[in-house]
mmCIF file of C-alpha atoms in Angstrom:
data_model
loop_
_atom_site.group_PDB
_atom_site.id
_atom_site.type_symbol
_atom_site.label_atom_id
_atom_site.label_comp_id
_atom_site.label_asym_id
_atom_site.label_seq_id
_atom_site.Cartn_x
_atom_site.Cartn_y
_atom_site.Cartn_z
ATOM 1 C CA MET A 1 -104.271 121.042 -52.267
ATOM 2 C CA SER A 2 -104.859 122.076 -49.126
ATOM 3 C CA TYR A 3 -105.875 118.394 -48.197
ATOM 4 C CA TRP A 4 -102.327 117.438 -49.116
ATOM 5 C CA GLN A 5 -100.978 119.585 -47.196
ATOM 6 C CA PHE A 6 -102.478 118.257 -44.247
ATOM 7 C CA ALA A 7 -101.389 114.758 -44.917
ATOM 8 C CA ILE A 8 -97.790 115.844 -45.830
ATOM 9 C CA PHE A 9 -97.851 117.636 -42.616
ATOM 10 C CA GLU A 10 -99.072 114.359 -40.468
ATOM 11 C CA ILE A 11 -96.478 112.459 -41.966
ATOM 12 C CA VAL A 12 -93.645 115.019 -40.690
ATOM 13 C CA TYR A 13 -95.472 115.073 -37.448
ATOM 14 C CA ASN A 14 -94.707 111.346 -37.083
ATOM 15 C CA PHE A 15 -90.664 112.150 -37.670
ATOM 16 C CA ARG A 16 -91.132 113.466 -33.859
ATOM 17 C CA GLU A 17 -88.036 115.816 -32.872
ATOM 18 C CA GLN A 18 -86.296 114.564 -35.959
ATOM 19 C CA ALA A 19 -88.431 116.944 -38.060
ATOM 20 C CA LEU A 20 -87.923 119.987 -35.650
ATOM 21 C CA PRO A 21 -85.289 121.471 -38.050
ATOM 22 C CA MET A 22 -87.487 121.574 -41.157
ATOM 23 C CA LEU A 23 -90.686 122.560 -39.209
ATOM 24 C CA ARG A 24 -88.839 125.742 -37.653
ATOM 25 C CA LYS A 25 -87.423 126.493 -41.273
ATOM 26 C CA VAL A 26 -90.625 126.613 -42.469
ATOM 27 C CA ALA A 27 -92.187 128.243 -39.554
ATOM 28 C CA PHE A 28 -89.916 131.000 -39.063
ATOM 29 C CA GLY A 29 -88.959 131.690 -42.967
ATOM 30 C CA GLU A 30 -90.777 133.719 -45.333
ATOM 31 C CA TYR A 31 -94.145 133.568 -45.444
ATOM 32 C CA ASP A 32 -95.880 130.436 -47.219
ATOM 33 C CA TRP A 33 -99.295 129.030 -46.752
ATOM 34 C CA THR A 34 -97.499 125.864 -44.973
ATOM 35 C CA GLN A 35 -96.453 127.991 -42.310
ATOM 36 C CA GLY A 36 -99.440 127.400 -40.023
ATOM 37 C CA ASN A 37 -99.458 123.926 -40.898
ATOM 38 C CA ALA A 38 -95.731 123.590 -39.235
ATOM 39 C CA ILE A 39 -96.540 125.988 -36.305
ATOM 40 C CA GLU A 40 -99.528 123.221 -35.301
ATOM 41 C CA VAL A 41 -97.494 120.276 -36.014
ATOM 42 C CA MET A 42 -94.647 122.309 -33.740
ATOM 43 C CA CYS A 43 -97.273 122.764 -30.994
ATOM 44 C CA ARG A 44 -98.459 119.470 -30.809
ATOM 45 C CA LEU A 45 -95.029 118.237 -30.512
ATOM 46 C CA ALA A 46 -94.391 120.546 -27.920
ATOM 47 C CA ALA A 47 -97.170 119.639 -25.995
ATOM 48 C CA GLU A 48 -96.128 116.102 -25.766
ATOM 49 C CA GLY A 49 -92.758 117.315 -24.313
ATOM 50 C CA ILE A 50 -90.851 117.391 -27.242
ATOM 51 C CA ASP A 51 -88.637 120.574 -26.972
ATOM 52 C CA ARG A 52 -91.633 122.610 -25.663
ATOM 53 C CA ASP A 53 -89.585 125.357 -23.794
ATOM 54 C CA ARG A 54 -87.662 126.475 -27.060
ATOM 55 C CA THR A 55 -90.383 126.069 -29.085
ATOM 56 C CA LEU A 56 -92.982 128.083 -26.847
ATOM 57 C CA ALA A 57 -89.919 130.813 -26.612
ATOM 58 C CA ASP A 58 -89.432 130.908 -30.380
ATOM 59 C CA LEU A 59 -93.011 131.349 -31.028
ATOM 60 C CA LYS A 60 -93.957 133.763 -28.582
ATOM 61 C CA LYS A 61 -90.756 135.771 -29.808
ATOM 62 C CA LYS A 62 -91.802 135.272 -33.585
ATOM 63 C CA MET A 63 -95.541 135.526 -33.571
ATOM 64 C CA PRO A 64 -95.662 139.204 -33.480
ATOM 65 C CA GLY A 65 -94.109 139.574 -36.797
ATOM 66 C CA MET A 66 -96.027 136.808 -38.411
ATOM 67 C CA ARG A 67 -98.963 137.330 -40.845
ATOM 68 C CA ASP A 68 -102.355 137.076 -39.709
ATOM 69 C CA GLU A 69 -103.195 134.477 -42.285
ATOM 70 C CA ALA A 70 -100.555 132.189 -40.812
ATOM 71 C CA LEU A 71 -101.610 132.566 -37.273
ATOM 72 C CA GLY A 72 -105.102 131.902 -38.095
ATOM 73 C CA TYR A 73 -104.249 128.876 -40.353
ATOM 74 C CA ALA A 74 -102.392 127.468 -37.173
ATOM 75 C CA ALA A 75 -104.800 128.515 -34.829
ATOM 76 C CA ALA A 76 -107.928 126.981 -36.306
ATOM 77 C CA PRO A 77 -106.835 123.106 -36.026
ATOM 78 C CA LEU A 78 -105.096 123.934 -32.560
ATOM 79 C CA LEU A 79 -108.117 125.255 -31.091
ATOM 80 C CA GLN A 80 -109.923 122.429 -32.196
ATOM 81 C CA LEU A 81 -107.477 119.815 -31.051
ATOM 82 C CA ALA A 82 -107.212 121.458 -27.668
ATOM 83 C CA LYS A 83 -110.727 120.977 -27.045
ATOM 84 C CA TYR A 84 -109.615 116.982 -26.168
ATOM 85 C CA ASP A 85 -105.716 117.438 -25.231
ATOM 86 C CA LEU A 86 -105.212 119.068 -22.298
ATOM 87 C CA ARG A 87 -101.673 119.264 -22.522
ATOM 88 C CA LEU A 88 -102.433 120.923 -25.970
ATOM 89 C CA ALA A 89 -104.949 123.399 -24.702
ATOM 90 C CA ALA A 90 -101.815 124.641 -22.145
ATOM 91 C CA VAL A 91 -99.892 125.337 -24.828
ATOM 92 C CA VAL A 92 -102.347 127.304 -26.819
ATOM 93 C CA ASP A 93 -103.350 129.167 -23.660
ATOM 94 C CA GLU A 94 -99.435 129.910 -23.183
ATOM 95 C CA LEU A 95 -99.424 131.414 -26.790
ATOM 96 C CA ARG A 96 -102.802 133.486 -26.285
ATOM 97 C CA GLN A 97 -100.232 135.676 -24.185
ATOM 98 C CA VAL A 98 -99.134 136.863 -27.837
ATOM 99 C CA ASP A 99 -101.415 139.649 -28.967
ATOM 100 C CA GLU A 100 -101.379 138.643 -32.506
ATOM 101 C CA PHE A 101 -102.466 134.672 -31.495
ATOM 102 C CA GLU A 102 -104.881 136.149 -29.341
ATOM 103 C CA ASN A 103 -106.537 137.926 -32.217
ATOM 104 C CA ALA A 104 -106.338 134.906 -34.469
ATOM 105 C CA VAL A 105 -108.089 133.175 -31.947
ATOM 106 C CA ARG A 106 -110.922 135.395 -31.543
ATOM 107 C CA ASP A 107 -111.175 136.043 -35.189
ATOM 108 C CA ILE A 108 -111.445 132.169 -35.346
ATOM 109 C CA ILE A 109 -114.110 132.094 -32.236
ATOM 110 C CA ALA A 110 -116.380 134.928 -33.713
ATOM 111 C CA THR A 111 -116.934 132.943 -37.001
ATOM 112 C CA ASP A 112 -117.575 130.389 -35.242
ATOM 113 C CA GLN A 113 -120.392 131.874 -33.205
ATOM 114 C CA PRO A 114 -123.945 131.346 -34.949
#
């Protein structure tokens, strides 16, 4: 099921700015395990300059009320992709100013350590 979700969100990613209303609805709606996927795609689009300022402002405002699982599901792939994309790394760095997102990042980094 998770593989299907990732595939579907990759397709959504390719709709670019047209996908933002749907992504926002999923990312900022009631918790669902797809929330992390929506956040990840929004961040990738923001890194490319698609509605960057609004996306980051909205995420910073909403992240403190989000469930840890959603933030973890978003942070894990973002950290991997940010290793190879400086624009995405800048988005991740900005979001790390939000304590809840930073905690998710630290949890992921801690579990990756041998």
